[in-house]
């Protein structure tokens, strides 16, 4: 015999099941979903869009003469930049301009032709036909930069970016882009041995490449405009191209003997001169050096 309270419990259980079937509880699909495992994505599988940090380097590592900084960029062909003061602070980099771009030559008709460099001046940028400089500039690694008097140059993957407060440019993977106003290059006067160049307020000849008797700034490569061999670079101090030639020619005219060692260290008229080995010359960028006091001249080394 069934007890009355047993019947009541069974009826209550049946009513609960009926209410659940009418929609007050989770559906079958919802129940399955609630039991599905949660899949987490490993952090290593998430791609990062952050750019590498840029490292600021000491400009002194690239100092090249008085207040002059020079560096090379990774890649082929070799590209170089020079940061230098001239009516403010300028930067010149070797780049490829689009066809049809006009440019002022460095000096007279000797350097006429399509532009091969860009100059970022305090008031804008302009194309230039540059005679370049001797090899051996230290490399500015990718994702590093140097800052000099308001000019910032950053080596990036495939090229370089430079800017000041007015204008800027980038040369990346062979494409040149510019921003800001265009400027005009300074007028460069030509000179000859018999016609000394005009001097500036400090007695030097900033911006003038010459074979004359006027003093030239550090970084000038004497003879580059006239085809003289060997060319002579003024690395430090103040001296004319004429006197720089005379020192190197005097040194090369001395008879070479084993008495002075492989470096052929010689002294004359207050000058001390030496010749570097081929390996040293390739590393430093110059083969012969002569110094007297705060003046130093050298013959640039060009790899063969």
JSON list of C-alpha atoms in Angstrom, two decimals, residues 22-149:
[
{"chain": "A", "resi": 22, "resn": "UNK", "atom": "CA", "xyz": [8.54, 24.94, -20.19]},
{"chain": "A", "resi": 23, "resn": "UNK", "atom": "CA", "xyz": [11.65, 27.13, -20.48]},
{"chain": "A", "resi": 24, "resn": "UNK", "atom": "CA", "xyz": [12.56, 28.33, -17.01]},
{"chain": "A", "resi": 25, "resn": "UNK", "atom": "CA", "xyz": [15.84, 26.32, -17.06]},
{"chain": "A", "resi": 26, "resn": "UNK", "atom": "CA", "xyz": [18.79, 26.21, -19.54]},
{"chain": "A", "resi": 27, "resn": "UNK", "atom": "CA", "xyz": [18.27, 24.65, -22.97]},
{"chain": "A", "resi": 28, "resn": "UNK", "atom": "CA", "xyz": [20.23, 21.63, -24.09]},
{"chain": "A", "resi": 29, "resn": "UNK", "atom": "CA", "xyz": [22.44, 23.78, -26.34]},
{"chain": "A", "resi": 30, "resn": "UNK", "atom": "CA", "xyz": [23.09, 26.15, -23.46]},
{"chain": "A", "resi": 31, "resn": "UNK", "atom": "CA", "xyz": [23.97, 23.28, -21.20]},
{"chain": "A", "resi": 32, "resn": "UNK", "atom": "CA", "xyz": [26.46, 21.94, -23.78]},
{"chain": "A", "resi": 33, "resn": "UNK", "atom": "CA", "xyz": [27.95, 25.37, -24.22]},
{"chain": "A", "resi": 34, "resn": "UNK", "atom": "CA", "xyz": [28.37, 25.77, -20.51]},
{"chain": "A", "resi": 35, "resn": "UNK", "atom": "CA", "xyz": [30.37, 22.57, -20.43]},
{"chain": "A", "resi": 36, "resn": "UNK", "atom": "CA", "xyz": [32.65, 23.47, -23.40]},
{"chain": "A", "resi": 37, "resn": "UNK", "atom": "CA", "xyz": [36.30, 23.98, -22.45]},
{"chain": "A", "resi": 38, "resn": "UNK", "atom": "CA", "xyz": [37.80, 27.49, -22.53]},
{"chain": "A", "resi": 39, "resn": "UNK", "atom": "CA", "xyz": [40.69, 27.80, -25.04]},
{"chain": "A", "resi": 40, "resn": "UNK", "atom": "CA", "xyz": [43.36, 30.40, -24.18]},
{"chain": "A", "resi": 41, "resn": "UNK", "atom": "CA", "xyz": [45.76, 31.85, -26.77]},
{"chain": "A", "resi": 42, "resn": "UNK", "atom": "CA", "xyz": [49.42, 31.60, -25.72]},
{"chain": "A", "resi": 43, "resn": "UNK", "atom": "CA", "xyz": [51.04, 35.00, -25.33]},
{"chain": "A", "resi": 44, "resn": "UNK", "atom": "CA", "xyz": [53.74, 33.95, -27.82]},
{"chain": "A", "resi": 45, "resn": "UNK", "atom": "CA", "xyz": [51.12, 33.62, -30.55]},
{"chain": "A", "resi": 46, "resn": "UNK", "atom": "CA", "xyz": [49.99, 37.25, -30.23]},
{"chain": "A", "resi": 47, "resn": "UNK", "atom": "CA", "xyz": [51.80, 39.41, -32.80]},
{"chain": "A", "resi": 48, "resn": "UNK", "atom": "CA", "xyz": [53.42, 42.58, -31.53]},
{"chain": "A", "resi": 49, "resn": "UNK", "atom": "CA", "xyz": [53.21, 45.85, -33.46]},
{"chain": "A", "resi": 50, "resn": "UNK", "atom": "CA", "xyz": [55.55, 47.81, -31.19]},
{"chain": "A", "resi": 51, "resn": "UNK", "atom": "CA", "xyz": [58.62, 49.35, -32.82]},
{"chain": "A", "resi": 52, "resn": "UNK", "atom": "CA", "xyz": [62.12, 48.67, -31.50]},
{"chain": "A", "resi": 53, "resn": "UNK", "atom": "CA", "xyz": [63.50, 51.21, -29.07]},
{"chain": "A", "resi": 54, "resn": "UNK", "atom": "CA", "xyz": [65.84, 53.80, -30.59]},
{"chain": "A", "resi": 55, "resn": "UNK", "atom": "CA", "xyz": [69.18, 54.22, -28.85]},
{"chain": "A", "resi": 56, "resn": "UNK", "atom": "CA", "xyz": [70.78, 57.67, -28.52]},
{"chain": "A", "resi": 57, "resn": "UNK", "atom": "CA", "xyz": [74.50, 57.56, -29.26]},
{"chain": "A", "resi": 58, "resn": "UNK", "atom": "CA", "xyz": [77.18, 60.06, -28.27]},
{"chain": "A", "resi": 59, "resn": "UNK", "atom": "CA", "xyz": [77.97, 62.35, -31.25]},
{"chain": "A", "resi": 60, "resn": "UNK", "atom": "CA", "xyz": [81.61, 62.32, -30.13]},
{"chain": "A", "resi": 61, "resn": "UNK", "atom": "CA", "xyz": [81.81, 58.78, -31.54]},
{"chain": "A", "resi": 62, "resn": "UNK", "atom": "CA", "xyz": [81.30, 60.30, -34.99]},
{"chain": "A", "resi": 63, "resn": "UNK", "atom": "CA", "xyz": [83.30, 63.50, -34.65]},
{"chain": "A", "resi": 64, "resn": "UNK", "atom": "CA", "xyz": [85.26, 64.28, -37.78]},
{"chain": "A", "resi": 65, "resn": "UNK", "atom": "CA", "xyz": [87.24, 67.48, -37.52]},
{"chain": "A", "resi": 66, "resn": "UNK", "atom": "CA", "xyz": [86.09, 70.52, -35.58]},
{"chain": "A", "resi": 67, "resn": "UNK", "atom": "CA", "xyz": [82.31, 70.48, -34.97]},
{"chain": "A", "resi": 68, "resn": "UNK", "atom": "CA", "xyz": [81.81, 68.01, -37.79]},
{"chain": "A", "resi": 69, "resn": "UNK", "atom": "CA", "xyz": [80.18, 64.60, -37.49]},
{"chain": "A", "resi": 70, "resn": "UNK", "atom": "CA", "xyz": [80.20, 61.87, -40.12]},
{"chain": "A", "resi": 71, "resn": "UNK", "atom": "CA", "xyz": [78.62, 58.42, -40.23]},
{"chain": "A", "resi": 72, "resn": "UNK", "atom": "CA", "xyz": [77.88, 55.61, -42.66]},
{"chain": "A", "resi": 73, "resn": "UNK", "atom": "CA", "xyz": [74.63, 53.67, -43.07]},
{"chain": "A", "resi": 74, "resn": "UNK", "atom": "CA", "xyz": [74.26, 49.93, -43.36]},
{"chain": "A", "resi": 75, "resn": "UNK", "atom": "CA", "xyz": [73.57, 48.70, -46.88]},
{"chain": "A", "resi": 76, "resn": "UNK", "atom": "CA", "xyz": [74.78, 48.71, -50.49]},
{"chain": "A", "resi": 77, "resn": "UNK", "atom": "CA", "xyz": [75.69, 51.03, -52.09]},
{"chain": "A", "resi": 78, "resn": "UNK", "atom": "CA", "xyz": [77.46, 52.79, -49.24]},
{"chain": "A", "resi": 79, "resn": "UNK", "atom": "CA", "xyz": [75.57, 55.85, -48.00]},
{"chain": "A", "resi": 80, "resn": "UNK", "atom": "CA", "xyz": [77.05, 58.47, -45.72]},
{"chain": "A", "resi": 81, "resn": "UNK", "atom": "CA", "xyz": [75.87, 61.57, -43.86]},
{"chain": "A", "resi": 82, "resn": "UNK", "atom": "CA", "xyz": [77.73, 64.57, -42.46]},
{"chain": "A", "resi": 83, "resn": "UNK", "atom": "CA", "xyz": [76.39, 66.96, -39.84]},
{"chain": "A", "resi": 84, "resn": "UNK", "atom": "CA", "xyz": [78.25, 70.27, -39.90]},
{"chain": "A", "resi": 85, "resn": "UNK", "atom": "CA", "xyz": [77.87, 73.93, -38.90]},
{"chain": "A", "resi": 86, "resn": "UNK", "atom": "CA", "xyz": [77.43, 76.42, -41.71]},
{"chain": "A", "resi": 87, "resn": "UNK", "atom": "CA", "xyz": [75.15, 79.40, -41.03]},
{"chain": "A", "resi": 88, "resn": "UNK", "atom": "CA", "xyz": [73.51, 77.16, -38.47]},
{"chain": "A", "resi": 89, "resn": "UNK", "atom": "CA", "xyz": [73.73, 73.38, -38.43]},
{"chain": "A", "resi": 90, "resn": "UNK", "atom": "CA", "xyz": [73.31, 71.45, -41.67]},
{"chain": "A", "resi": 91, "resn": "UNK", "atom": "CA", "xyz": [73.21, 67.78, -42.51]},
{"chain": "A", "resi": 92, "resn": "UNK", "atom": "CA", "xyz": [74.19, 66.31, -45.89]},
{"chain": "A", "resi": 93, "resn": "UNK", "atom": "CA", "xyz": [73.34, 62.72, -46.85]},
{"chain": "A", "resi": 94, "resn": "UNK", "atom": "CA", "xyz": [73.99, 60.79, -50.04]},
{"chain": "A", "resi": 95, "resn": "UNK", "atom": "CA", "xyz": [70.61, 59.84, -51.57]},
{"chain": "A", "resi": 96, "resn": "UNK", "atom": "CA", "xyz": [69.02, 59.13, -54.95]},
{"chain": "A", "resi": 97, "resn": "UNK", "atom": "CA", "xyz": [66.72, 61.89, -56.23]},
{"chain": "A", "resi": 98, "resn": "UNK", "atom": "CA", "xyz": [63.88, 61.25, -58.72]},
{"chain": "A", "resi": 99, "resn": "UNK", "atom": "CA", "xyz": [64.78, 61.76, -62.37]},
{"chain": "A", "resi": 100, "resn": "UNK", "atom": "CA", "xyz": [64.53, 65.34, -63.54]},
{"chain": "A", "resi": 101, "resn": "UNK", "atom": "CA", "xyz": [65.44, 66.89, -60.19]},
{"chain": "A", "resi": 102, "resn": "UNK", "atom": "CA", "xyz": [67.69, 69.92, -60.64]},
{"chain": "A", "resi": 103, "resn": "UNK", "atom": "CA", "xyz": [70.57, 70.69, -58.31]},
{"chain": "A", "resi": 104, "resn": "UNK", "atom": "CA", "xyz": [73.30, 73.25, -57.84]},
{"chain": "A", "resi": 105, "resn": "UNK", "atom": "CA", "xyz": [76.83, 71.90, -58.32]},
{"chain": "A", "resi": 106, "resn": "UNK", "atom": "CA", "xyz": [79.35, 71.95, -55.51]},
{"chain": "A", "resi": 107, "resn": "UNK", "atom": "CA", "xyz": [81.82, 73.91, -57.56]},
{"chain": "A", "resi": 108, "resn": "UNK", "atom": "CA", "xyz": [81.52, 75.21, -61.09]},
{"chain": "A", "resi": 109, "resn": "UNK", "atom": "CA", "xyz": [81.11, 72.80, -63.98]},
{"chain": "A", "resi": 110, "resn": "UNK", "atom": "CA", "xyz": [83.38, 70.20, -62.38]},
{"chain": "A", "resi": 111, "resn": "UNK", "atom": "CA", "xyz": [80.45, 68.79, -60.44]},
{"chain": "A", "resi": 112, "resn": "UNK", "atom": "CA", "xyz": [77.63, 69.44, -62.89]},
{"chain": "A", "resi": 113, "resn": "UNK", "atom": "CA", "xyz": [75.18, 66.58, -63.19]},
{"chain": "A", "resi": 114, "resn": "UNK", "atom": "CA", "xyz": [72.21, 64.97, -61.48]},
{"chain": "A", "resi": 115, "resn": "UNK", "atom": "CA", "xyz": [72.00, 65.44, -57.71]},
{"chain": "A", "resi": 116, "resn": "UNK", "atom": "CA", "xyz": [73.37, 62.68, -55.51]},
{"chain": "A", "resi": 117, "resn": "UNK", "atom": "CA", "xyz": [72.82, 64.21, -52.06]},
{"chain": "A", "resi": 118, "resn": "UNK", "atom": "CA", "xyz": [70.34, 66.18, -49.99]},
{"chain": "A", "resi": 119, "resn": "UNK", "atom": "CA", "xyz": [71.15, 68.99, -47.58]},
{"chain": "A", "resi": 120, "resn": "UNK", "atom": "CA", "xyz": [68.93, 69.79, -44.63]},
{"chain": "A", "resi": 121, "resn": "UNK", "atom": "CA", "xyz": [69.58, 73.42, -43.73]},
{"chain": "A", "resi": 122, "resn": "UNK", "atom": "CA", "xyz": [68.10, 75.52, -40.90]},
{"chain": "A", "resi": 123, "resn": "UNK", "atom": "CA", "xyz": [65.53, 76.98, -43.33]},
{"chain": "A", "resi": 124, "resn": "UNK", "atom": "CA", "xyz": [64.67, 73.89, -45.40]},
{"chain": "A", "resi": 125, "resn": "UNK", "atom": "CA", "xyz": [66.20, 71.31, -47.73]},
{"chain": "A", "resi": 126, "resn": "UNK", "atom": "CA", "xyz": [67.74, 71.31, -51.19]},
{"chain": "A", "resi": 127, "resn": "UNK", "atom": "CA", "xyz": [69.33, 68.83, -53.65]},
{"chain": "A", "resi": 128, "resn": "UNK", "atom": "CA", "xyz": [73.08, 68.88, -54.19]},
{"chain": "A", "resi": 129, "resn": "UNK", "atom": "CA", "xyz": [75.78, 67.45, -56.40]},
{"chain": "A", "resi": 130, "resn": "UNK", "atom": "CA", "xyz": [78.30, 66.34, -53.80]},
{"chain": "A", "resi": 131, "resn": "UNK", "atom": "CA", "xyz": [81.91, 65.37, -54.31]},
{"chain": "A", "resi": 132, "resn": "UNK", "atom": "CA", "xyz": [81.68, 63.10, -51.28]},
{"chain": "A", "resi": 133, "resn": "UNK", "atom": "CA", "xyz": [84.51, 62.37, -48.89]},
{"chain": "A", "resi": 134, "resn": "UNK", "atom": "CA", "xyz": [87.06, 59.70, -48.09]},
{"chain": "A", "resi": 135, "resn": "UNK", "atom": "CA", "xyz": [85.82, 56.27, -46.99]},
{"chain": "A", "resi": 136, "resn": "UNK", "atom": "CA", "xyz": [86.04, 55.00, -43.45]},
{"chain": "A", "resi": 137, "resn": "UNK", "atom": "CA", "xyz": [83.15, 56.73, -41.66]},
{"chain": "A", "resi": 138, "resn": "UNK", "atom": "CA", "xyz": [81.95, 54.71, -38.64]},
{"chain": "A", "resi": 139, "resn": "UNK", "atom": "CA", "xyz": [78.62, 52.92, -38.98]},
{"chain": "A", "resi": 140, "resn": "UNK", "atom": "CA", "xyz": [75.49, 54.30, -37.34]},
{"chain": "A", "resi": 141, "resn": "UNK", "atom": "CA", "xyz": [73.64, 51.08, -36.41]},
{"chain": "A", "resi": 142, "resn": "UNK", "atom": "CA", "xyz": [69.98, 50.56, -37.26]},
{"chain": "A", "resi": 143, "resn": "UNK", "atom": "CA", "xyz": [67.64, 51.86, -34.54]},
{"chain": "A", "resi": 144, "resn": "UNK", "atom": "CA", "xyz": [70.17, 54.36, -33.23]},
{"chain": "A", "resi": 145, "resn": "UNK", "atom": "CA", "xyz": [70.45, 58.12, -33.62]},
{"chain": "A", "resi": 146, "resn": "UNK", "atom": "CA", "xyz": [72.72, 61.11, -33.10]},
{"chain": "A", "resi": 147, "resn": "UNK", "atom": "CA", "xyz": [71.59, 64.62, -32.20]},
{"chain": "A", "resi": 148, "resn": "UNK", "atom": "CA", "xyz": [73.68, 67.74, -32.83]},
{"chain": "A", "resi": 149, "resn": "UNK", "atom": "CA", "xyz": [72.42, 71.28, -32.19]}
]
